[in-house]
Amino acid sequence: EKLKEDIEQGTEPSTDTETTQNGRFEREQIYRKLLFDTALFPKQEKELFNRLKLPELKNCYFHVCCIAIDKKDGRLPIDKIQDTYLLKFAIINILKEFFDQYPFIEVIEAEEGEYLVYFCSKEKTVLHDLHSSFKWLNNSLKTHLNITVSLGLGSVSEQCTELRHQYQEAKKALSNRFFADKECFSNYQPEKKISWKVERLLDNSLINAVVKLDEAEVEAALNSWVVKSREHPASPSAIRSYAVEVRTSLVKLVQELDLDLSDCQIYAETLLSANTLDELADMLKRLSFHILHILKADHGIRKEIIKVKQYVTIHLEEPLHLEEAAELCGISKAYFSTIFKKECGESYLNYVNRTKMEKAKELIQWKHLKVSEAAAMVGIFDDSYFSKLFRKYIGINPSQIKVK
């Protein structure tokens, strides 16, 4: 109740520690150095442990938990408490209450949103006790702070000097929330290698679905991959790396068709930073849909280009302005110019003029029309300009055409 009142009033929650705020900050710095400074010599580590003045407990076992706030959409869900400083001490209070059955406990914020819980127990195994009460912890956090956490438990040690190693194990155990999304409880186990079936399950099925322009099949392929990945869990880093390989295959598909993917925001770095399997699958889904829509648009544009070419052939006696052709496709003049040149290998103006001159040559050579008549039939009424275009596209003067 006191904690709830402190939170609602926006004041720092009281703690049961006897150290001052400065002393607490100093202890946090010592713990962070022990956890993350890999350049420490054994003598330096011993000095730091001595500065912590840990209680001398006989017949006790040391345990380490890494507890992390569950993220929402890749972000820490700090909404009810805007002050992260206040949030930190509120979480520490609740965690201390959760672990208060043990003779020694220390809780610090090791990294943003992640807390080290270092404690001793008389029993060697604490897994069952922690797991059975983990639901209470999250219920309390939901009630007071509107957050949930996931917990990773490292192996047990009889020596306090194994802190860093135990913390690394707890972090690896915590990485299992990649599969559970949130409120995950996991103890450390050696990493498994990604199985061949899971690793190669997605490539062909997803690319085939994209090529077929089938959104439902894309979703089905991804859902199947997620299910299989949960059935055969591998290290999250291996699965993220495989997702990057899938992205590369999808992007290559677009590049081979010489299409533009510059506005896609799903980069390799984005996939490697995915917090959960579901989030990773959602990223691949958005990328697949984006590429699928590009292919759909390209397929539609190819049909529109054919339509424009047919229109030009039928209306050669008309001016056939660029604006008119773009409007026929329902796209901007600039975009039409770009895709027409990419598709046809020449500009729209060149295509129109060349088609007009080829038709004029046919009229002169096979229909026996005079040069001026042939020019008029393709919408050109300036004989000098017509002769200039004819030489450019046919290679000779219109008067040199031999009638057949």
mmCIF file of C-alpha atoms in Angstrom:
data_model
loop_
_atom_site.group_PDB
_atom_site.id
_atom_site.type_symbol
_atom_site.label_atom_id
_atom_site.label_comp_id
_atom_site.label_asym_id
_atom_site.label_seq_id
_atom_site.Cartn_x
_atom_site.Cartn_y
_atom_site.Cartn_z
ATOM 1 C CA GLU A 1 0.000 0.000 0.000
ATOM 2 C CA LYS A 2 2.822 2.393 0.842
ATOM 3 C CA LEU A 3 4.448 1.646 -2.520
ATOM 4 C CA LYS A 4 1.179 2.267 -4.351
ATOM 5 C CA GLU A 5 0.748 5.573 -2.511
ATOM 6 C CA ASP A 6 4.308 6.636 -3.381
ATOM 7 C CA ILE A 7 3.746 5.851 -7.046
ATOM 8 C CA GLU A 8 0.462 7.741 -7.264
ATOM 9 C CA GLN A 9 1.982 10.766 -5.506
ATOM 10 C CA GLY A 10 5.077 10.702 -7.730
ATOM 11 C CA THR A 11 7.528 10.373 -4.840
ATOM 12 C CA GLU A 12 10.412 7.966 -4.493
ATOM 13 C CA PRO A 13 9.307 4.741 -2.801
ATOM 14 C CA SER A 14 10.907 3.984 0.533
ATOM 15 C CA THR A 15 13.309 1.052 0.648
ATOM 16 C CA ASP A 16 14.467 -1.199 3.446
ATOM 17 C CA THR A 17 18.146 -0.679 2.678
ATOM 18 C CA GLU A 18 20.328 0.881 5.373
ATOM 19 C CA THR A 19 22.664 2.499 2.872
ATOM 20 C CA THR A 20 22.292 6.080 1.756
ATOM 21 C CA GLN A 21 21.396 7.025 -1.783
ATOM 22 C CA ASN A 22 25.067 7.708 -2.534
ATOM 23 C CA GLY A 23 26.064 4.406 -1.022
ATOM 24 C CA ARG A 24 23.445 2.627 -3.097
ATOM 25 C CA PHE A 25 24.762 4.272 -6.262
ATOM 26 C CA GLU A 26 28.307 3.218 -5.365
ATOM 27 C CA ARG A 27 27.227 -0.401 -4.882
ATOM 28 C CA GLU A 28 25.516 -0.368 -8.256
ATOM 29 C CA GLN A 29 28.725 0.848 -9.866
ATOM 30 C CA ILE A 30 30.715 -1.929 -8.184
ATOM 31 C CA TYR A 31 28.270 -4.577 -9.356
ATOM 32 C CA ARG A 32 28.273 -3.242 -12.923
ATOM 33 C CA LYS A 33 32.059 -3.320 -12.943
ATOM 34 C CA LEU A 34 32.059 -6.919 -11.741
ATOM 35 C CA LEU A 35 29.478 -7.863 -14.367
ATOM 36 C CA PHE A 36 30.766 -6.051 -17.436
ATOM 37 C CA ASP A 37 34.438 -5.129 -17.011
ATOM 38 C CA THR A 38 36.203 -8.091 -18.629
ATOM 39 C CA ALA A 39 39.627 -6.484 -18.143
ATOM 40 C CA LEU A 40 39.582 -6.921 -14.365
ATOM 41 C CA PHE A 41 42.407 -8.913 -12.813
ATOM 42 C CA PRO A 42 41.557 -11.472 -10.076
ATOM 43 C CA LYS A 43 43.077 -9.175 -7.450
ATOM 44 C CA GLN A 44 40.861 -6.282 -8.612
ATOM 45 C CA GLU A 45 37.776 -8.502 -8.529
ATOM 46 C CA LYS A 46 38.614 -9.557 -4.987
ATOM 47 C CA GLU A 47 38.988 -5.925 -3.914
ATOM 48 C CA LEU A 48 35.599 -5.070 -5.411
ATOM 49 C CA PHE A 49 33.909 -7.979 -3.635
ATOM 50 C CA ASN A 50 35.530 -6.836 -0.402
ATOM 51 C CA ARG A 51 34.109 -3.343 -0.909
ATOM 52 C CA LEU A 52 30.625 -4.856 -1.209
ATOM 53 C CA LYS A 53 31.015 -6.330 2.312
ATOM 54 C CA LEU A 54 28.767 -9.274 1.560
ATOM 55 C CA PRO A 55 27.489 -11.085 4.670
ATOM 56 C CA GLU A 56 29.406 -14.180 5.701
ATOM 57 C CA LEU A 57 26.824 -16.915 5.491
ATOM 58 C CA LYS A 58 27.725 -20.519 6.141
ATOM 59 C CA ASN A 59 26.317 -23.432 4.177
ATOM 60 C CA CYS A 60 24.658 -21.147 1.630
ATOM 61 C CA TYR A 61 24.423 -21.201 -2.137
ATOM 62 C CA PHE A 62 24.694 -18.164 -4.409
ATOM 63 C CA HIS A 63 22.132 -17.577 -7.153
ATOM 64 C CA VAL A 64 21.760 -14.950 -9.868
ATOM 65 C CA CYS A 65 18.639 -13.881 -11.713
ATOM 66 C CA CYS A 66 18.409 -11.514 -14.635
ATOM 67 C CA ILE A 67 14.964 -9.919 -14.673
ATOM 68 C CA ALA A 68 13.904 -7.734 -17.598
ATOM 69 C CA ILE A 69 10.857 -5.561 -18.223
ATOM 70 C CA ASP A 70 8.831 -7.017 -21.079
ATOM 71 C CA LYS A 71 8.820 -4.663 -24.044
ATOM 72 C CA LYS A 72 5.819 -3.673 -26.109
ATOM 73 C CA ASP A 73 6.480 -3.083 -29.816
ATOM 74 C CA GLY A 74 10.199 -3.039 -29.091
ATOM 75 C CA ARG A 75 9.958 -0.342 -26.407
ATOM 76 C CA LEU A 76 9.895 -0.261 -22.623
ATOM 77 C CA PRO A 77 6.235 0.307 -21.672
ATOM 78 C CA ILE A 78 6.744 3.253 -19.326
ATOM 79 C CA ASP A 79 3.369 4.947 -19.340
ATOM 80 C CA LYS A 80 1.924 4.969 -15.818
ATOM 81 C CA ILE A 81 5.232 6.125 -14.361
ATOM 82 C CA GLN A 82 6.958 8.623 -16.594
ATOM 83 C CA ASP A 83 9.930 9.083 -14.274
ATOM 84 C CA THR A 84 12.319 6.195 -14.987
ATOM 85 C CA TYR A 85 14.166 6.951 -11.737
ATOM 86 C CA LEU A 86 10.966 6.378 -9.783
ATOM 87 C CA LEU A 87 10.173 3.276 -11.827
ATOM 88 C CA LYS A 88 13.573 1.823 -11.024
ATOM 89 C CA PHE A 89 13.105 2.009 -7.263
ATOM 90 C CA ALA A 90 9.504 0.845 -7.454
ATOM 91 C CA ILE A 91 10.637 -2.302 -9.293
ATOM 92 C CA ILE A 92 13.509 -2.840 -6.860
ATOM 93 C CA ASN A 93 11.068 -2.673 -3.924
ATOM 94 C CA ILE A 94 8.760 -5.265 -5.450
ATOM 95 C CA LEU A 95 11.660 -7.550 -6.352
ATOM 96 C CA LYS A 96 13.013 -7.348 -2.808
ATOM 97 C CA GLU A 97 9.613 -8.317 -1.496
ATOM 98 C CA PHE A 98 9.515 -11.238 -3.923
ATOM 99 C CA PHE A 99 12.921 -12.538 -2.754
ATOM 100 C CA ASP A 100 12.630 -11.619 0.942
ATOM 101 C CA GLN A 101 12.466 -15.276 2.027
ATOM 102 C CA TYR A 102 16.219 -15.616 1.389
ATOM 103 C CA PRO A 103 18.861 -14.665 3.989
ATOM 104 C CA PHE A 104 20.689 -12.308 1.609
ATOM 105 C CA ILE A 105 19.422 -10.413 -1.425
ATOM 106 C CA GLU A 106 20.763 -7.546 -3.535
ATOM 107 C CA VAL A 107 18.873 -5.949 -6.436
ATOM 108 C CA ILE A 108 20.386 -3.441 -8.855
ATOM 109 C CA GLU A 109 19.523 -2.139 -12.307
ATOM 110 C CA ALA A 110 22.331 -3.716 -14.333
ATOM 111 C CA GLU A 111 21.221 -2.252 -17.670
ATOM 112 C CA GLU A 112 18.261 -0.184 -18.785
ATOM 113 C CA GLY A 113 15.162 -2.225 -18.079
ATOM 114 C CA GLU A 114 17.181 -5.189 -16.757
ATOM 115 C CA TYR A 115 17.815 -6.031 -13.102
ATOM 116 C CA LEU A 116 20.382 -8.216 -11.381
ATOM 117 C CA VAL A 117 19.010 -10.147 -8.415
ATOM 118 C CA TYR A 118 21.832 -11.666 -6.402
ATOM 119 C CA PHE A 119 20.789 -13.837 -3.454
ATOM 120 C CA CYS A 120 21.736 -16.729 -1.192
ATOM 121 C CA SER A 121 19.707 -19.719 -0.124
ATOM 122 C CA LYS A 122 20.104 -22.583 2.315
ATOM 123 C CA GLU A 123 18.862 -24.989 -0.343
ATOM 124 C CA LYS A 124 20.874 -25.725 -3.452
ATOM 125 C CA THR A 125 17.831 -25.663 -5.722
ATOM 126 C CA VAL A 126 15.480 -22.678 -5.829
ATOM 127 C CA LEU A 127 13.931 -23.292 -9.240
ATOM 128 C CA HIS A 128 10.634 -24.729 -7.996
ATOM 129 C CA ASP A 129 10.061 -22.034 -5.344
ATOM 130 C CA LEU A 130 10.789 -19.180 -7.752
ATOM 131 C CA HIS A 131 8.691 -20.619 -10.543
ATOM 132 C CA SER A 132 5.684 -21.285 -8.323
ATOM 133 C CA SER A 133 5.621 -17.670 -7.088
ATOM 134 C CA PHE A 134 6.623 -15.981 -10.376
ATOM 135 C CA LYS A 135 2.978 -15.354 -11.235
ATOM 136 C CA TRP A 136 2.567 -13.385 -7.991
ATOM 137 C CA LEU A 137 5.510 -11.170 -9.000
ATOM 138 C CA ASN A 138 3.939 -10.235 -12.315
ATOM 139 C CA ASN A 139 0.517 -9.723 -10.768
ATOM 140 C CA SER A 140 2.085 -7.256 -8.334
ATOM 141 C CA LEU A 141 3.958 -5.444 -11.103
ATOM 142 C CA LYS A 142 0.826 -5.250 -13.237
ATOM 143 C CA THR A 143 -1.203 -3.864 -10.334
ATOM 144 C CA HIS A 144 1.247 -1.178 -9.239
ATOM 145 C CA LEU A 145 3.287 -0.375 -12.346
ATOM 146 C CA ASN A 146 1.309 -1.726 -15.310
ATOM 147 C CA ILE A 147 4.285 -3.787 -16.503
ATOM 148 C CA THR A 148 5.359 -7.429 -16.645
ATOM 149 C CA VAL A 149 8.798 -8.996 -16.479
ATOM 150 C CA SER A 150 10.609 -12.099 -17.650
ATOM 151 C CA LEU A 151 13.142 -13.954 -15.502
ATOM 152 C CA GLY A 152 16.305 -15.868 -16.361
ATOM 153 C CA LEU A 153 17.999 -17.971 -13.667
ATOM 154 C CA GLY A 154 21.695 -18.892 -13.828
ATOM 155 C CA SER A 155 23.328 -21.951 -12.322
ATOM 156 C CA VAL A 156 24.040 -22.255 -8.611
ATOM 157 C CA SER A 157 27.466 -21.619 -7.065
ATOM 158 C CA GLU A 158 29.043 -22.070 -3.680
ATOM 159 C CA GLN A 159 31.333 -19.090 -4.313
ATOM 160 C CA CYS A 160 30.312 -15.443 -4.638
ATOM 161 C CA THR A 161 33.154 -14.896 -7.104
ATOM 162 C CA GLU A 162 31.163 -16.676 -9.856
ATOM 163 C CA LEU A 163 28.839 -13.665 -10.133
ATOM 164 C CA ARG A 164 29.746 -12.655 -13.699
ATOM 165 C CA HIS A 165 29.566 -16.196 -15.041
ATOM 166 C CA GLN A 166 26.213 -16.771 -13.343
ATOM 167 C CA TYR A 167 24.871 -13.476 -14.703
ATOM 168 C CA GLN A 168 25.876 -14.414 -18.249
ATOM 169 C CA GLU A 169 24.043 -17.708 -17.840
ATOM 170 C CA ALA A 170 20.984 -15.895 -16.482
ATOM 171 C CA LYS A 171 21.075 -13.557 -19.513
ATOM 172 C CA LYS A 172 21.178 -16.546 -21.854
ATOM 173 C CA ALA A 173 18.259 -18.109 -19.999
ATOM 174 C CA LEU A 174 16.390 -14.828 -20.285
ATOM 175 C CA SER A 175 16.868 -14.901 -24.060
ATOM 176 C CA ASN A 176 14.255 -17.696 -24.127
ATOM 177 C CA ARG A 177 11.595 -14.986 -23.850
ATOM 178 C CA PHE A 178 12.322 -14.621 -27.578
ATOM 179 C CA PHE A 179 9.945 -17.583 -27.959
ATOM 180 C CA ALA A 180 7.476 -16.770 -25.158
ATOM 181 C CA ASP A 181 7.124 -13.028 -25.878
ATOM 182 C CA LYS A 182 6.484 -11.979 -22.251
ATOM 183 C CA GLU A 183 6.237 -13.237 -18.644
ATOM 184 C CA CYS A 184 8.811 -15.892 -19.479
ATOM 185 C CA PHE A 185 10.498 -17.908 -16.703
ATOM 186 C CA SER A 186 13.563 -19.855 -17.764
ATOM 187 C CA ASN A 187 16.603 -21.429 -16.162
ATOM 188 C CA TYR A 188 19.937 -21.728 -17.921
ATOM 189 C CA GLN A 189 20.526 -24.642 -20.305
ATOM 190 C CA PRO A 190 23.283 -25.076 -22.894
ATOM 191 C CA GLU A 191 22.327 -23.582 -26.268
ATOM 192 C CA LYS A 192 20.987 -25.852 -28.957
ATOM 193 C CA LYS A 193 22.045 -25.591 -32.565
ATOM 194 C CA ILE A 194 19.356 -24.669 -35.045
ATOM 195 C CA SER A 195 18.044 -27.777 -36.769
ATOM 196 C CA TRP A 196 18.270 -28.200 -40.519
ATOM 197 C CA LYS A 197 14.480 -28.455 -40.895
ATOM 198 C CA VAL A 198 13.796 -25.188 -39.092
ATOM 199 C CA GLU A 199 16.685 -23.393 -40.729
ATOM 200 C CA ARG A 200 15.591 -24.170 -44.291
ATOM 201 C CA LEU A 201 11.840 -24.313 -43.778
ATOM 202 C CA LEU A 202 11.039 -20.749 -44.778
ATOM 203 C CA ASP A 203 13.164 -19.974 -47.857
ATOM 204 C CA ASN A 204 11.286 -21.617 -50.691
ATOM 205 C CA SER A 205 7.768 -21.508 -49.246
ATOM 206 C CA LEU A 206 7.900 -17.769 -48.538
ATOM 207 C CA ILE A 207 9.525 -16.796 -51.835
ATOM 208 C CA ASN A 208 7.095 -18.967 -53.796
ATOM 209 C CA ALA A 209 4.164 -17.297 -52.028
ATOM 210 C CA VAL A 210 5.544 -13.835 -52.822
ATOM 211 C CA VAL A 211 6.139 -14.707 -56.479
ATOM 212 C CA LYS A 212 2.581 -16.043 -56.706
ATOM 213 C CA LEU A 213 1.370 -12.706 -55.245
ATOM 214 C CA ASP A 214 -0.555 -14.668 -52.599
ATOM 215 C CA GLU A 215 -0.796 -12.837 -49.248
ATOM 216 C CA ALA A 216 -2.652 -15.696 -47.560
ATOM 217 C CA GLU A 217 0.110 -18.117 -48.527
ATOM 218 C CA VAL A 218 2.741 -15.702 -47.187
ATOM 219 C CA GLU A 219 0.989 -15.668 -43.792
ATOM 220 C CA ALA A 220 0.614 -19.453 -43.814
ATOM 221 C CA ALA A 221 4.331 -19.941 -44.561
ATOM 222 C CA LEU A 222 5.361 -17.606 -41.738
ATOM 223 C CA ASN A 223 2.894 -19.107 -39.239
ATOM 224 C CA SER A 224 4.197 -22.597 -40.026
ATOM 225 C CA TRP A 225 7.777 -21.400 -39.535
ATOM 226 C CA VAL A 226 6.936 -19.853 -36.148
ATOM 227 C CA VAL A 227 5.269 -23.072 -34.968
ATOM 228 C CA LYS A 228 8.210 -25.211 -36.101
ATOM 229 C CA SER A 229 10.702 -22.804 -34.510
ATOM 230 C CA ARG A 230 8.907 -23.123 -31.172
ATOM 231 C CA GLU A 231 8.779 -26.911 -31.473
ATOM 232 C CA HIS A 232 12.528 -27.056 -32.162
ATOM 233 C CA PRO A 233 13.908 -24.045 -30.254
ATOM 234 C CA ALA A 234 17.348 -22.823 -31.234
ATOM 235 C CA SER A 235 19.385 -19.861 -30.108
ATOM 236 C CA PRO A 236 17.578 -16.581 -30.876
ATOM 237 C CA SER A 237 20.731 -15.216 -32.512
ATOM 238 C CA ALA A 238 20.789 -18.151 -34.960
ATOM 239 C CA ILE A 239 17.130 -17.639 -35.835
ATOM 240 C CA ARG A 240 17.624 -13.890 -36.318
ATOM 241 C CA SER A 241 20.595 -14.600 -38.596
ATOM 242 C CA TYR A 242 18.490 -16.997 -40.632
ATOM 243 C CA ALA A 243 15.806 -14.315 -40.970
ATOM 244 C CA VAL A 244 18.479 -12.031 -42.444
ATOM 245 C CA GLU A 245 19.255 -14.769 -45.007
ATOM 246 C CA VAL A 246 15.568 -14.931 -45.917
ATOM 247 C CA ARG A 247 15.497 -11.142 -46.306
ATOM 248 C CA THR A 248 18.509 -11.333 -48.629
ATOM 249 C CA SER A 249 16.695 -13.872 -50.827
ATOM 250 C CA LEU A 250 13.580 -11.710 -50.983
ATOM 251 C CA VAL A 251 15.530 -8.556 -51.809
ATOM 252 C CA LYS A 252 17.496 -10.403 -54.478
ATOM 253 C CA LEU A 253 14.198 -11.358 -56.086
ATOM 254 C CA VAL A 254 13.322 -7.669 -56.463
ATOM 255 C CA GLN A 255 16.803 -6.680 -57.606
ATOM 256 C CA GLU A 256 16.809 -9.312 -60.346
ATOM 257 C CA LEU A 257 13.673 -7.690 -61.761
ATOM 258 C CA ASP A 258 15.367 -4.271 -61.538
ATOM 259 C CA LEU A 259 12.621 -2.934 -59.271
ATOM 260 C CA ASP A 260 12.913 -0.210 -56.647
ATOM 261 C CA LEU A 261 13.025 -1.274 -52.971
ATOM 262 C CA SER A 262 14.503 1.953 -51.612
ATOM 263 C CA ASP A 263 11.460 2.783 -49.463
ATOM 264 C CA CYS A 264 11.551 -0.518 -47.547
ATOM 265 C CA GLN A 265 12.380 0.000 -43.854
ATOM 266 C CA ILE A 266 13.051 -3.648 -42.915
ATOM 267 C CA TYR A 267 16.847 -3.810 -42.883
ATOM 268 C CA ALA A 268 19.127 -6.626 -41.710
ATOM 269 C CA GLU A 269 19.849 -4.615 -38.554
ATOM 270 C CA THR A 270 16.107 -4.369 -37.901
ATOM 271 C CA LEU A 271 15.734 -8.148 -37.980
ATOM 272 C CA LEU A 272 18.780 -8.704 -35.772
ATOM 273 C CA SER A 273 17.245 -6.439 -33.105
ATOM 274 C CA ALA A 274 13.911 -8.313 -32.943
ATOM 275 C CA ASN A 275 12.965 -9.022 -29.313
ATOM 276 C CA THR A 276 10.677 -11.990 -29.939
ATOM 277 C CA LEU A 277 10.002 -14.644 -32.546
ATOM 278 C CA ASP A 278 6.571 -13.139 -33.214
ATOM 279 C CA GLU A 279 8.118 -9.721 -33.751
ATOM 280 C CA LEU A 280 10.666 -11.234 -36.151
ATOM 281 C CA ALA A 281 7.934 -13.039 -38.091
ATOM 282 C CA ASP A 282 5.916 -9.823 -38.268
ATOM 283 C CA MET A 283 8.921 -8.001 -39.746
ATOM 284 C CA LEU A 284 9.341 -10.701 -42.399
ATOM 285 C CA LYS A 285 5.618 -10.517 -43.098
ATOM 286 C CA ARG A 286 5.738 -6.742 -43.619
ATOM 287 C CA LEU A 287 8.787 -7.111 -45.866
ATOM 288 C CA SER A 288 7.118 -9.902 -47.879
ATOM 289 C CA PHE A 289 3.907 -7.913 -48.281
ATOM 290 C CA HIS A 290 5.886 -4.845 -49.326
ATOM 291 C CA ILE A 291 7.748 -6.806 -52.004
ATOM 292 C CA LEU A 292 4.567 -8.583 -53.036
ATOM 293 C CA HIS A 293 2.843 -5.243 -53.597
ATOM 294 C CA ILE A 294 5.830 -3.997 -55.611
ATOM 295 C CA LEU A 295 5.573 -7.098 -57.800
ATOM 296 C CA LYS A 296 1.826 -6.605 -58.125
ATOM 297 C CA ALA A 297 2.318 -2.997 -59.116
ATOM 298 C CA ASP A 298 5.039 -3.980 -61.561
ATOM 299 C CA HIS A 299 2.792 -6.655 -63.039
ATOM 300 C CA GLY A 300 0.013 -4.083 -63.376
ATOM 301 C CA ILE A 301 2.387 -1.511 -64.857
ATOM 302 C CA ARG A 302 3.598 -4.010 -67.443
ATOM 303 C CA LYS A 303 -0.029 -4.478 -68.494
ATOM 304 C CA GLU A 304 -0.515 -0.708 -68.600
ATOM 305 C CA ILE A 305 2.577 -0.271 -70.787
ATOM 306 C CA ILE A 306 1.162 -2.797 -73.241
ATOM 307 C CA LYS A 307 -2.082 -0.823 -73.204
ATOM 308 C CA VAL A 308 -0.196 2.419 -73.982
ATOM 309 C CA LYS A 309 1.694 0.770 -76.837
ATOM 310 C CA GLN A 310 -1.576 -0.469 -78.311
ATOM 311 C CA TYR A 311 -3.067 3.010 -77.939
ATOM 312 C CA VAL A 312 -0.080 4.563 -79.747
ATOM 313 C CA THR A 313 -0.427 2.105 -82.641
ATOM 314 C CA ILE A 314 -4.134 2.897 -83.056
ATOM 315 C CA HIS A 315 -3.784 6.696 -82.699
ATOM 316 C CA LEU A 316 -0.631 7.448 -84.703
ATOM 317 C CA GLU A 317 -2.339 10.376 -86.423
ATOM 318 C CA GLU A 318 -2.703 12.128 -83.041
ATOM 319 C CA PRO A 319 -0.040 14.103 -81.082
ATOM 320 C CA LEU A 320 0.173 11.396 -78.352
ATOM 321 C CA HIS A 321 1.528 13.637 -75.602
ATOM 322 C CA LEU A 322 3.313 12.224 -72.554
ATOM 323 C CA GLU A 323 0.652 13.607 -70.194
ATOM 324 C CA GLU A 324 -2.050 11.688 -72.086
ATOM 325 C CA ALA A 325 -0.157 8.381 -71.811
ATOM 326 C CA ALA A 326 0.510 8.870 -68.086
ATOM 327 C CA GLU A 327 -3.166 9.652 -67.496
ATOM 328 C CA LEU A 328 -4.104 6.490 -69.370
ATOM 329 C CA CYS A 329 -2.011 4.512 -66.824
ATOM 330 C CA GLY A 330 -3.326 6.499 -63.880
ATOM 331 C CA ILE A 331 0.141 7.560 -62.691
ATOM 332 C CA SER A 332 2.212 10.744 -62.657
ATOM 333 C CA LYS A 333 4.055 11.940 -65.758
ATOM 334 C CA ALA A 334 7.448 11.632 -64.068
ATOM 335 C CA TYR A 335 6.790 8.101 -62.796
ATOM 336 C CA PHE A 336 5.384 7.010 -66.160
ATOM 337 C CA SER A 337 8.520 8.293 -67.925
ATOM 338 C CA THR A 338 10.718 6.315 -65.528
ATOM 339 C CA ILE A 339 8.898 3.002 -65.744
ATOM 340 C CA PHE A 340 8.329 3.265 -69.512
ATOM 341 C CA LYS A 341 12.045 3.717 -70.162
ATOM 342 C CA LYS A 342 12.887 0.899 -67.746
ATOM 343 C CA GLU A 343 10.373 -1.425 -69.401
ATOM 344 C CA CYS A 344 10.937 -0.482 -73.072
ATOM 345 C CA GLY A 345 14.573 0.592 -73.085
ATOM 346 C CA GLU A 346 13.793 3.996 -74.585
ATOM 347 C CA SER A 347 11.862 7.128 -73.708
ATOM 348 C CA TYR A 348 8.172 7.438 -74.493
ATOM 349 C CA LEU A 349 8.882 10.269 -76.976
ATOM 350 C CA ASN A 350 11.440 8.155 -78.845
ATOM 351 C CA TYR A 351 9.041 5.237 -78.907
ATOM 352 C CA VAL A 352 6.207 7.371 -80.347
ATOM 353 C CA ASN A 353 8.407 9.020 -82.997
ATOM 354 C CA ARG A 354 10.038 5.746 -84.033
ATOM 355 C CA THR A 355 6.661 4.037 -84.298
ATOM 356 C CA LYS A 356 5.301 6.935 -86.392
ATOM 357 C CA MET A 357 8.297 6.796 -88.756
ATOM 358 C CA GLU A 358 8.084 3.015 -89.165
ATOM 359 C CA LYS A 359 4.401 3.368 -89.997
ATOM 360 C CA ALA A 360 5.156 6.211 -92.463
ATOM 361 C CA LYS A 361 7.805 4.062 -94.153
ATOM 362 C CA GLU A 362 5.265 1.267 -94.507
ATOM 363 C CA LEU A 363 2.702 3.664 -96.016
ATOM 364 C CA ILE A 364 5.201 5.024 -98.545
ATOM 365 C CA GLN A 365 6.714 1.675 -99.443
ATOM 366 C CA TRP A 366 3.652 -0.553 -99.515
ATOM 367 C CA LYS A 367 0.641 1.769 -99.791
ATOM 368 C CA HIS A 368 2.278 4.040 -102.335
ATOM 369 C CA LEU A 369 1.406 7.231 -100.437
ATOM 370 C CA LYS A 370 3.241 10.458 -101.110
ATOM 371 C CA VAL A 371 5.661 11.650 -98.423
ATOM 372 C CA SER A 372 3.332 14.476 -97.345
ATOM 373 C CA GLU A 373 0.367 12.066 -97.237
ATOM 374 C CA ALA A 374 2.275 9.551 -95.135
ATOM 375 C CA ALA A 375 3.414 12.377 -92.833
ATOM 376 C CA ALA A 376 -0.200 13.517 -92.370
ATOM 377 C CA MET A 377 -1.308 9.934 -91.619
ATOM 378 C CA VAL A 378 1.060 9.893 -88.619
ATOM 379 C CA GLY A 379 0.019 13.355 -87.417
ATOM 380 C CA ILE A 380 2.941 15.419 -88.784
ATOM 381 C CA PHE A 381 2.156 18.332 -91.117
ATOM 382 C CA ASP A 382 5.593 19.932 -91.342
ATOM 383 C CA ASP A 383 7.448 18.235 -94.219
ATOM 384 C CA SER A 384 10.845 19.486 -93.054
ATOM 385 C CA TYR A 385 10.311 18.222 -89.507
ATOM 386 C CA PHE A 386 8.980 14.917 -90.858
ATOM 387 C CA SER A 387 12.051 14.413 -93.065
ATOM 388 C CA LYS A 388 14.322 15.152 -90.077
ATOM 389 C CA LEU A 389 12.564 12.550 -87.909
ATOM 390 C CA PHE A 390 12.525 10.038 -90.759
ATOM 391 C CA ARG A 391 16.281 10.297 -91.258
ATOM 392 C CA LYS A 392 16.852 9.961 -87.507
ATOM 393 C CA TYR A 393 14.815 6.782 -87.065
ATOM 394 C CA ILE A 394 14.927 5.119 -90.505
ATOM 395 C CA GLY A 395 18.381 6.273 -91.586
ATOM 396 C CA ILE A 396 17.530 7.691 -95.011
ATOM 397 C CA ASN A 397 15.384 10.473 -96.516
ATOM 398 C CA PRO A 398 11.740 9.534 -97.102
ATOM 399 C CA SER A 399 12.201 10.276 -100.819
ATOM 400 C CA GLN A 400 14.795 7.489 -101.047
ATOM 401 C CA ILE A 401 12.259 4.818 -100.080
ATOM 402 C CA LYS A 402 11.723 2.443 -102.980
ATOM 403 C CA VAL A 403 8.079 1.805 -103.628
ATOM 404 C CA LYS A 404 7.124 -1.881 -103.800
#
